[in-house]
PDB file of C-alpha atoms and ligand atoms in Angstrom:
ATOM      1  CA  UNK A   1       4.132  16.326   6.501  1.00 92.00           C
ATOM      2  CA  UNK A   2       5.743  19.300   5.963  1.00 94.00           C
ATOM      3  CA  UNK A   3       8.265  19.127   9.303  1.00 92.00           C
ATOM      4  CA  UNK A   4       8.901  16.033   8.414  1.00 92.00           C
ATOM      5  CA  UNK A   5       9.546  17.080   4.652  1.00 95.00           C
ATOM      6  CA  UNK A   6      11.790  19.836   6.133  1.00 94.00           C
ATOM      7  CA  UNK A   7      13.984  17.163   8.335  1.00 92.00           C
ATOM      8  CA  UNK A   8      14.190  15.621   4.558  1.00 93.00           C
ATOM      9  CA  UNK A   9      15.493  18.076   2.607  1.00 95.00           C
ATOM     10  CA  UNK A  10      18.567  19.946   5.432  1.00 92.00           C
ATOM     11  CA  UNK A  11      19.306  16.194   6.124  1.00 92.00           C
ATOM     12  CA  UNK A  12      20.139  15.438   2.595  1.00 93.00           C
ATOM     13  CA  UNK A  13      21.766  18.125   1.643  1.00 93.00           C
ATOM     14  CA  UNK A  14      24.031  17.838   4.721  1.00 92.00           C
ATOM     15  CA  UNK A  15      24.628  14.104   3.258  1.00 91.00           C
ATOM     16  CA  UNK A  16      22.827  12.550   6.216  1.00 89.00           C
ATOM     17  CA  UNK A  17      20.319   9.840   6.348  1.00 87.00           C
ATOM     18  CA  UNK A  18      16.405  10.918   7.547  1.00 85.00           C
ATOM     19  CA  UNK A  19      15.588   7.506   8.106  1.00 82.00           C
ATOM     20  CA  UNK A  20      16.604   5.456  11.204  1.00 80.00           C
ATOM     21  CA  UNK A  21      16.973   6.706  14.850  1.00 80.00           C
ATOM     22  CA  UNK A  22      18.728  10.053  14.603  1.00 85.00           C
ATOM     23  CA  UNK A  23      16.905  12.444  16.977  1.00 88.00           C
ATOM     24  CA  UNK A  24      16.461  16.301  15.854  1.00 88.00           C
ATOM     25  CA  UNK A  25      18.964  18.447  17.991  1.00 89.00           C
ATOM     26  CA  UNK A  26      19.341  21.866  18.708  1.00 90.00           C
ATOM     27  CA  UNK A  27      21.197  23.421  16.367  1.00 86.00           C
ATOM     28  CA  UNK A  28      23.629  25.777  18.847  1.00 91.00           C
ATOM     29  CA  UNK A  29      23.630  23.540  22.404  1.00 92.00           C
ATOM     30  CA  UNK A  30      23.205  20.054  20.512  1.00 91.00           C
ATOM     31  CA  UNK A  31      20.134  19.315  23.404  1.00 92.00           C
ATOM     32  CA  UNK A  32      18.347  16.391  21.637  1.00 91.00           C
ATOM     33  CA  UNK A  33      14.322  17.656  21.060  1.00 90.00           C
ATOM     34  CA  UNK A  34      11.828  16.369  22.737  1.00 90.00           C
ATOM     35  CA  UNK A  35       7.937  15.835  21.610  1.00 90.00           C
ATOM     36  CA  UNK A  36       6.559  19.121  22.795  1.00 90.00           C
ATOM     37  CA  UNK A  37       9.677  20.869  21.327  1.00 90.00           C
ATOM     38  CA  UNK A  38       8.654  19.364  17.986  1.00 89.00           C
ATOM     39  CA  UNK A  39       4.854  19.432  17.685  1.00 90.00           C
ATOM     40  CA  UNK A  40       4.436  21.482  14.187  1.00 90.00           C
ATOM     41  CA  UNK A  41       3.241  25.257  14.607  1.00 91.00           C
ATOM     42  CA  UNK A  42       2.385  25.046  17.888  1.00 91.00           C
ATOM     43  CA  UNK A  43       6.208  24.976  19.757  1.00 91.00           C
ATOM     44  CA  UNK A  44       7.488  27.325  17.733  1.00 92.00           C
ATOM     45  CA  UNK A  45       4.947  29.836  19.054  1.00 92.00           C
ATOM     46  CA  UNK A  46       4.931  28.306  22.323  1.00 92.00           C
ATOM     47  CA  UNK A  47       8.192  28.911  22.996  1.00 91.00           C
ATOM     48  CA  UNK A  48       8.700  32.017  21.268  1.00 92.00           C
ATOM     49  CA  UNK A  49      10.848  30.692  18.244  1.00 91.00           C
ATOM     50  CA  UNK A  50      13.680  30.178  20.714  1.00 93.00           C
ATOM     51  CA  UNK A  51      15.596  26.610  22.180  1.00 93.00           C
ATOM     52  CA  UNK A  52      13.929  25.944  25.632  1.00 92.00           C
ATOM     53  CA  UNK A  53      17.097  24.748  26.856  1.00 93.00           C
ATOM     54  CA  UNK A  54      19.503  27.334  25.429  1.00 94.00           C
ATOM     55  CA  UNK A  55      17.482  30.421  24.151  1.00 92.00           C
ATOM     56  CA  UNK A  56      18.797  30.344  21.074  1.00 93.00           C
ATOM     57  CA  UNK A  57      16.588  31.517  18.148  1.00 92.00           C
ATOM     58  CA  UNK A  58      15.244  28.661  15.539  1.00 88.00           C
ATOM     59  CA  UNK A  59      15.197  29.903  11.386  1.00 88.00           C
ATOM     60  CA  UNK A  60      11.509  31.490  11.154  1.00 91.00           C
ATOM     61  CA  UNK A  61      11.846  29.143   8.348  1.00 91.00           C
ATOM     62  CA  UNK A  62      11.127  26.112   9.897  1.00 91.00           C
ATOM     63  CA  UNK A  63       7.444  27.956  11.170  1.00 94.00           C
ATOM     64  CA  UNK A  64       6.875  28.716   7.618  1.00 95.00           C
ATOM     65  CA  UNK A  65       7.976  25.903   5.549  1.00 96.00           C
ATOM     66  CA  UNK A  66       5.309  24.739   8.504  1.00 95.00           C
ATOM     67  CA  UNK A  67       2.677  26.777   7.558  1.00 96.00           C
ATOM     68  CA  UNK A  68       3.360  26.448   3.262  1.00 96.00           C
ATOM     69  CA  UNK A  69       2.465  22.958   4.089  1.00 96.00           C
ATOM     70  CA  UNK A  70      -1.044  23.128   5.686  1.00 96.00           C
ATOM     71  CA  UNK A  71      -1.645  25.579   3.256  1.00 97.00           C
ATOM     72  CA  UNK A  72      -1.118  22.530   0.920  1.00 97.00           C
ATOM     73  CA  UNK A  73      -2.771  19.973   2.264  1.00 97.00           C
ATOM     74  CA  UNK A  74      -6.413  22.579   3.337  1.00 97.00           C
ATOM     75  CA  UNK A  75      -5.971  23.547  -0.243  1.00 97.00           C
ATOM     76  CA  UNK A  76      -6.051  20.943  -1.808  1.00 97.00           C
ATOM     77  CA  UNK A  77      -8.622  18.532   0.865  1.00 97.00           C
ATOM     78  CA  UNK A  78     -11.033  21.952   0.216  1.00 96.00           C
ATOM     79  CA  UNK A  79     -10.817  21.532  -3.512  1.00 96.00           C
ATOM     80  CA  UNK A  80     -11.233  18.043  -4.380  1.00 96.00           C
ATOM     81  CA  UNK A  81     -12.262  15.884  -0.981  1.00 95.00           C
ATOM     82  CA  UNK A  82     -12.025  12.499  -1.156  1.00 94.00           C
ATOM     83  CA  UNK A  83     -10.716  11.746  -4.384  1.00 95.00           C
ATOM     84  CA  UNK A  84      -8.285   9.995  -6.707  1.00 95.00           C
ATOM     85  CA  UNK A  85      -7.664  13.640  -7.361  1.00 96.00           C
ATOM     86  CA  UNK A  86      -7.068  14.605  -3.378  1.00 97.00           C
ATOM     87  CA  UNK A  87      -4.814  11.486  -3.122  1.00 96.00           C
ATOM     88  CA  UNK A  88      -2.547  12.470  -6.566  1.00 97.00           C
ATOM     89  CA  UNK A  89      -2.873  16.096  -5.143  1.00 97.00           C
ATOM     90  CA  UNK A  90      -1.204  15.098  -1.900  1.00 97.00           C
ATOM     91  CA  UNK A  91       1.950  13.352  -3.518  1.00 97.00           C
ATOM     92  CA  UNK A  92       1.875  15.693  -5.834  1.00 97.00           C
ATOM     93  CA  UNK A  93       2.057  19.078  -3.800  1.00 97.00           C
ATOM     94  CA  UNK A  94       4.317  17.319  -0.769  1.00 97.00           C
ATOM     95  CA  UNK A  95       7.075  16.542  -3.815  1.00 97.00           C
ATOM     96  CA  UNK A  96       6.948  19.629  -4.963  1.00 97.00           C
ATOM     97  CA  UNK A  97       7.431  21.646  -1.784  1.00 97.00           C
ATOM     98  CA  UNK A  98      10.240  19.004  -1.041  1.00 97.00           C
ATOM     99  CA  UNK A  99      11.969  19.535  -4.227  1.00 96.00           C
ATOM    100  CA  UNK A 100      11.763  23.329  -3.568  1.00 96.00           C
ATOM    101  CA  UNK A 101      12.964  22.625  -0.572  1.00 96.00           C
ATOM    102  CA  UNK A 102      16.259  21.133  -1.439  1.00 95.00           C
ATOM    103  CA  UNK A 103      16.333  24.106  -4.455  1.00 93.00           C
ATOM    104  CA  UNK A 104      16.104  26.587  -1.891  1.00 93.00           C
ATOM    105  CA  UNK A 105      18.802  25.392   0.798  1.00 93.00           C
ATOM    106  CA  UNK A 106      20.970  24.067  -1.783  1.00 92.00           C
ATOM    107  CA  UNK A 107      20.368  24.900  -5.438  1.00 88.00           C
ATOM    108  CA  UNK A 108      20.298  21.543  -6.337  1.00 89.00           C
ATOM    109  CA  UNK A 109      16.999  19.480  -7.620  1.00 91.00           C
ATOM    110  CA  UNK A 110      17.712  15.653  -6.125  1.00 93.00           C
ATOM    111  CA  UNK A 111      16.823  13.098  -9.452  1.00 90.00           C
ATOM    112  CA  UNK A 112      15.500  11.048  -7.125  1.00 90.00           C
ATOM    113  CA  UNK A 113      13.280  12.544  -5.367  1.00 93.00           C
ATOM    114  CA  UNK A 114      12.418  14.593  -8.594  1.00 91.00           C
ATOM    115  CA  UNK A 115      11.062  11.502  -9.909  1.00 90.00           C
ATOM    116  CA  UNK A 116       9.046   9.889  -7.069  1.00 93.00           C
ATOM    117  CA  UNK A 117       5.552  12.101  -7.458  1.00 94.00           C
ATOM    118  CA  UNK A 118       5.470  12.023 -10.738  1.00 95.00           C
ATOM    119  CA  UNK A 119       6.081   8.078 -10.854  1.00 95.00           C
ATOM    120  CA  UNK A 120       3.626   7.710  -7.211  1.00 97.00           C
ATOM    121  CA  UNK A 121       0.983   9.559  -9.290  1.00 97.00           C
ATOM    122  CA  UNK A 122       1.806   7.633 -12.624  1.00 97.00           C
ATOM    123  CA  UNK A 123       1.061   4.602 -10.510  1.00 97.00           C
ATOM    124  CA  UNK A 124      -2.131   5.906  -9.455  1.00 96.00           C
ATOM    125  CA  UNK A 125      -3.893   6.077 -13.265  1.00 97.00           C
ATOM    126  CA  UNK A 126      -3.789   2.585 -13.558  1.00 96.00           C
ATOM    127  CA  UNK A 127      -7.150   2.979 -11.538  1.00 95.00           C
ATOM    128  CA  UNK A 128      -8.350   5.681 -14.059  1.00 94.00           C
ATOM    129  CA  UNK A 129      -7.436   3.171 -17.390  1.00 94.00           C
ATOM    130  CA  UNK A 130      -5.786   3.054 -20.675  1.00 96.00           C
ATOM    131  CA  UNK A 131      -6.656   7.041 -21.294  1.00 95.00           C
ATOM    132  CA  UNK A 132      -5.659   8.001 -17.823  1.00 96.00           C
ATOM    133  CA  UNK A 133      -2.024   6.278 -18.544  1.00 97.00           C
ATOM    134  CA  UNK A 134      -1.454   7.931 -21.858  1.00 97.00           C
ATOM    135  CA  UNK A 135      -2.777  11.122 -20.978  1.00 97.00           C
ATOM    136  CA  UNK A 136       0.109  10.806 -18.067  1.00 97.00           C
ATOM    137  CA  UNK A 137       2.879   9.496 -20.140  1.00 98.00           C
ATOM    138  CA  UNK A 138       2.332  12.765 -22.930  1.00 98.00           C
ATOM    139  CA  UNK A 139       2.161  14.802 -19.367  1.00 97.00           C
ATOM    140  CA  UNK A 140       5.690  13.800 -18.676  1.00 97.00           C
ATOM    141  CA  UNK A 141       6.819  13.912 -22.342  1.00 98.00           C
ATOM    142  CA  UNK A 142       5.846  17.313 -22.696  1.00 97.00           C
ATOM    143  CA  UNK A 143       7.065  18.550 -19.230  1.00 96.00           C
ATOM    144  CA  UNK A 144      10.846  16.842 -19.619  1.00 96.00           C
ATOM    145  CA  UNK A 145      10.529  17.709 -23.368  1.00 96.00           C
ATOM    146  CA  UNK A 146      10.021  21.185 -22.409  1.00 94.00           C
ATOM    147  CA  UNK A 147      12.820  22.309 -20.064  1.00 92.00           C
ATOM    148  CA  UNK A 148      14.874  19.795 -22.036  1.00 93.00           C
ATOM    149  CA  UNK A 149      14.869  22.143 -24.751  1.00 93.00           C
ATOM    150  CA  UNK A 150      15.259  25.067 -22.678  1.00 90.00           C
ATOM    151  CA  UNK A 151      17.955  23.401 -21.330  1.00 89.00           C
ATOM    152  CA  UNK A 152      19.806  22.621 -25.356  1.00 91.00           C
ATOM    153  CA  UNK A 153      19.218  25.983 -26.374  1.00 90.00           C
ATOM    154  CA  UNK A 154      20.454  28.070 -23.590  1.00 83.00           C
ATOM    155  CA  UNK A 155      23.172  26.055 -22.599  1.00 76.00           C
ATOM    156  CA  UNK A 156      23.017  26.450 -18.777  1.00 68.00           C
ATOM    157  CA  UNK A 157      20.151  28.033 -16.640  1.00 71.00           C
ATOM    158  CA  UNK A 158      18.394  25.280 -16.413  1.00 81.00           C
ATOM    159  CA  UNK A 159      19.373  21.396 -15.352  1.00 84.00           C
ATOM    160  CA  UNK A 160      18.040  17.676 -16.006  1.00 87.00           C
ATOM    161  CA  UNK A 161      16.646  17.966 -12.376  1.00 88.00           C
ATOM    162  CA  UNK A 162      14.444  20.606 -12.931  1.00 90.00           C
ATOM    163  CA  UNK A 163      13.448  18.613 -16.159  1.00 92.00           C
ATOM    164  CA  UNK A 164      12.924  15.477 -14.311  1.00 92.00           C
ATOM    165  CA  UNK A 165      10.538  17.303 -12.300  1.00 93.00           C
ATOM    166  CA  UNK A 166       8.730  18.720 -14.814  1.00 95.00           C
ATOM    167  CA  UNK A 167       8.371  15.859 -16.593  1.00 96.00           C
ATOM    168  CA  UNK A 168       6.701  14.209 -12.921  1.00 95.00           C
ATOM    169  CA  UNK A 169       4.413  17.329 -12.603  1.00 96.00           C
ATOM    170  CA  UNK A 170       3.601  16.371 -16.236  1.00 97.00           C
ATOM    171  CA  UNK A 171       2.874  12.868 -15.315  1.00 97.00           C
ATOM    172  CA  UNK A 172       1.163  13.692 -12.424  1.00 96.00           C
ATOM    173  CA  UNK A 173      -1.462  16.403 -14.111  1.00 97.00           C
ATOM    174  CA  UNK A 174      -1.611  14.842 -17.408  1.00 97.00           C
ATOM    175  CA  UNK A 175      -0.394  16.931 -20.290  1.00 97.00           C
ATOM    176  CA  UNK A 176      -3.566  19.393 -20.265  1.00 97.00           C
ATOM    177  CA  UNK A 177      -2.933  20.987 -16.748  1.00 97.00           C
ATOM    178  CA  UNK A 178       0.888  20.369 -16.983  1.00 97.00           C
ATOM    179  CA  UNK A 179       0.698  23.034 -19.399  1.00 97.00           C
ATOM    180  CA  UNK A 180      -1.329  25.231 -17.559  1.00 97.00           C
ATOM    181  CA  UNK A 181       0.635  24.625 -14.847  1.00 97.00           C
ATOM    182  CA  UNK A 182       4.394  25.347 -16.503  1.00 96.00           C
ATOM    183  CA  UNK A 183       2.956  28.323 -18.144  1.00 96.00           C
ATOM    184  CA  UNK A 184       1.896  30.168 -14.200  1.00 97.00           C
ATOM    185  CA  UNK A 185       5.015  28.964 -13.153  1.00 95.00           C
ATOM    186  CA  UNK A 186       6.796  30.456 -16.016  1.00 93.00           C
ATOM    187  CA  UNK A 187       4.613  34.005 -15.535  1.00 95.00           C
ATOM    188  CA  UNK A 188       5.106  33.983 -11.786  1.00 95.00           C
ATOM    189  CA  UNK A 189       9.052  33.347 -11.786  1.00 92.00           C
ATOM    190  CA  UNK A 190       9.137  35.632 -14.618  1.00 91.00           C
ATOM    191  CA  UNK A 191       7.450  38.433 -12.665  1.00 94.00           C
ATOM    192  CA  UNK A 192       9.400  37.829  -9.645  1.00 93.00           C
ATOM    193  CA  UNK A 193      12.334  37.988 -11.266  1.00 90.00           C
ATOM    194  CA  UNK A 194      12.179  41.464 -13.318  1.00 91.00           C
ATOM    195  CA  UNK A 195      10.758  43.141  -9.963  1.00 93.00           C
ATOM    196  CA  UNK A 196      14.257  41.702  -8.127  1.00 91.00           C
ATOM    197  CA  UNK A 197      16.107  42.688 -10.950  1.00 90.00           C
ATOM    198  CA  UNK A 198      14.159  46.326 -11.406  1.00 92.00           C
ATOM    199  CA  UNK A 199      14.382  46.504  -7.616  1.00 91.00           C
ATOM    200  CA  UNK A 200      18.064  45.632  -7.755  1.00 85.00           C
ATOM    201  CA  UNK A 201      17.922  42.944  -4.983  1.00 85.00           C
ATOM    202  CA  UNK A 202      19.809  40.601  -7.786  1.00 83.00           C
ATOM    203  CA  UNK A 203      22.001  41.407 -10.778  1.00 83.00           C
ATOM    204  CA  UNK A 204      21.975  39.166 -14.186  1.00 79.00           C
ATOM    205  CA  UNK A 205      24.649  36.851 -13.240  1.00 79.00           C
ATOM    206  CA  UNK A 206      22.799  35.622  -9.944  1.00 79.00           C
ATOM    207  CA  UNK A 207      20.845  32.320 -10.197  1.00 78.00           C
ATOM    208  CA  UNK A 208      17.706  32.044  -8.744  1.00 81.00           C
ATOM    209  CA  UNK A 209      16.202  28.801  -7.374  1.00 85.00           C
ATOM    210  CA  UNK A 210      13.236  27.571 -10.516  1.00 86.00           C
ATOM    211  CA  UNK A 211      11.031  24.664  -8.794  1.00 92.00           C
ATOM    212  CA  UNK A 212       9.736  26.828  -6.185  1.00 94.00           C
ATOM    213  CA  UNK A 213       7.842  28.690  -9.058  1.00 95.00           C
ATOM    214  CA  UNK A 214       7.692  25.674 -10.987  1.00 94.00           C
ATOM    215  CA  UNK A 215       6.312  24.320  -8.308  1.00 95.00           C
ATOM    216  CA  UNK A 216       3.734  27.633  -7.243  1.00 96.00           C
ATOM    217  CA  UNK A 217       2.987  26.780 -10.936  1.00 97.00           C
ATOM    218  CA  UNK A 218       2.115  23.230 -10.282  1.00 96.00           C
ATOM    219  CA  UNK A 219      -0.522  24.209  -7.102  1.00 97.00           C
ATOM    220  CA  UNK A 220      -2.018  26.847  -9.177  1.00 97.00           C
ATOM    221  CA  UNK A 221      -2.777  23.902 -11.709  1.00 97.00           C
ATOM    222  CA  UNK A 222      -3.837  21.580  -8.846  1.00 96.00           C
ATOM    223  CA  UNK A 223      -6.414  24.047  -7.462  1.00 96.00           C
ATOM    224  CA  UNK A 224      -7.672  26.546 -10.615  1.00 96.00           C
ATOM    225  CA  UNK A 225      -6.540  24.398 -13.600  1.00 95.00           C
ATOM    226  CA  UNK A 226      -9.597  22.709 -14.345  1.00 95.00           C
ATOM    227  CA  UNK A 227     -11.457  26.133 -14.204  1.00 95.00           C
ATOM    228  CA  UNK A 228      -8.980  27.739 -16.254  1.00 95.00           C
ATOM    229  CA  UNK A 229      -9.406  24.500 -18.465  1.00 95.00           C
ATOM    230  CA  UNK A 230     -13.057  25.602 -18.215  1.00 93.00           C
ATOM    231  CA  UNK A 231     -13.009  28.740 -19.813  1.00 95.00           C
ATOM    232  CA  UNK A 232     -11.901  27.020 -23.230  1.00 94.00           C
ATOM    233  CA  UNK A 233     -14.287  23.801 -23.294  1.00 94.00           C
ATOM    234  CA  UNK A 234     -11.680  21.864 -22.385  1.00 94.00           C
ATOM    235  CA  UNK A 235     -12.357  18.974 -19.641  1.00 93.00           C
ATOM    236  CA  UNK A 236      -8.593  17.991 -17.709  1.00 93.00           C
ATOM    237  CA  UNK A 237      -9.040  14.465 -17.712  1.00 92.00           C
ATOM    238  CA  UNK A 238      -8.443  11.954 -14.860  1.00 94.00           C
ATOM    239  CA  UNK A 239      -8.562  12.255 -11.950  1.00 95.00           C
ATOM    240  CA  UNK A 240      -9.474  16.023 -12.348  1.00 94.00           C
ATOM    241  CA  UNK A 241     -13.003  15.664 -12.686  1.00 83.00           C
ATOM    242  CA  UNK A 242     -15.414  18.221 -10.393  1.00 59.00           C
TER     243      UNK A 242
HETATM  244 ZN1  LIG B 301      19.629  24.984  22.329  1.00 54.69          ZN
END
């Protein structure tokens, strides 16, 4: 999932199509891959991070945008099995890293796929009922509502990407967890941020990238929210149910 998520995001923000029959190349002698140059994990350390054909060296990133995504899918199979919950987990998780992605490479949050989790998950309450659908409808209220007034009041900073994304996660985890999960994503970016700026690595003008802790936010919701829930009598609703 996640090589393939990969191929999504530096194909679209080159402006070229990931569907249909365009093979992966290397990068430097334009050799089209073969299979065992792309099975995930496995050729990159087989062959030493390097093109068999030319020696050049792949991005390291490509081994750990690899690795981020088992992490994702063990993590969340571990926590919930087989589930409604596992399967809303999956979209869930795969659209965020593919939105950070596309944040990371580019800076830019893609409305479209900002929307599909959030509206893929939406789908999926119709199975948990009339509570399920509300409870995922306020989710995405609050979440859009949220950076859309963050958004109003500062002017800049923020954009209607990264609120149509919040407002999926917010679909997705139903307005309990959405707010855990927006408030660890606001903590963690906020952290990270004052030790790059204490540590000098960025000044105050630089911009940095907000759905990959939005989205750290969101996984930290999918895995420990109900818990967290927990400690304040407070059940998250469907499908999070232990
Ligand atoms: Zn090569």
């Amino acid at each position: 999932m996640a090589s393939f998520i990969n191929v999504v995001a530096l194909r679209t923000i080159h402006g070229r199509s990931w569907w249909g029959a365009e093979r992966s190349r290397c990068e430097e002698c334009r050799q089209v891959l073969r299979l065992p140059d792309l099975i995930p994990l496995f050729s990159y350390l087989w062959l030493g991070g390097r093109c068999r054909y030319c020696g050049n060296p792949f991005s390291a990133g490509y081994f750990m945008v690899e690795v981020a995504g088992a992490c994702i899918g063990a993590a969340i199979a571990w926590k919930w099995g087989l589930s409604w919950a596992s399967c809303a987990g999956f979209v869930l998780g795969y659209g965020l890293l593919l939105n950070s992605l596309t944040d990371i490479y580019s800076g830019y949050v893609y409305d479209f796929y900002a929307w599909i989790p959030g509206a893929t998950v939406f789908l999926m309450r119709f199975a948990g009922g009339t509570e399920a659908l509300l409870d995922g409808l306020a989710g995405a209220a609050l979440g859009f509502g949220f950076i859309a007034a963050v958004i109003l009041v500062s002017k800049g900073g923020m954009g209607w990407g990264d609120a149509g994304l919040t407002g999926g996660m917010g679909a997705a985890l139903g307005w309990k967890l959405a707010i855990v999960g927006i408030y660890f994503g606001l903590m963690i970016g906020g952290l990270t941020a004052l030790v790059l700026l204490l540590s000098k690595r960025v000044t105050r003008k630089q911009a940095l990238p907000l759905v990959p802790f939005l989205a750290l936010g969101g996984m930290v919701a999918l895995l420990a929210g109900p818990v967290v829930l927990g400690y304040f009598g407070i059940e998250a609703g469907w499908p999070w149910v232990q």
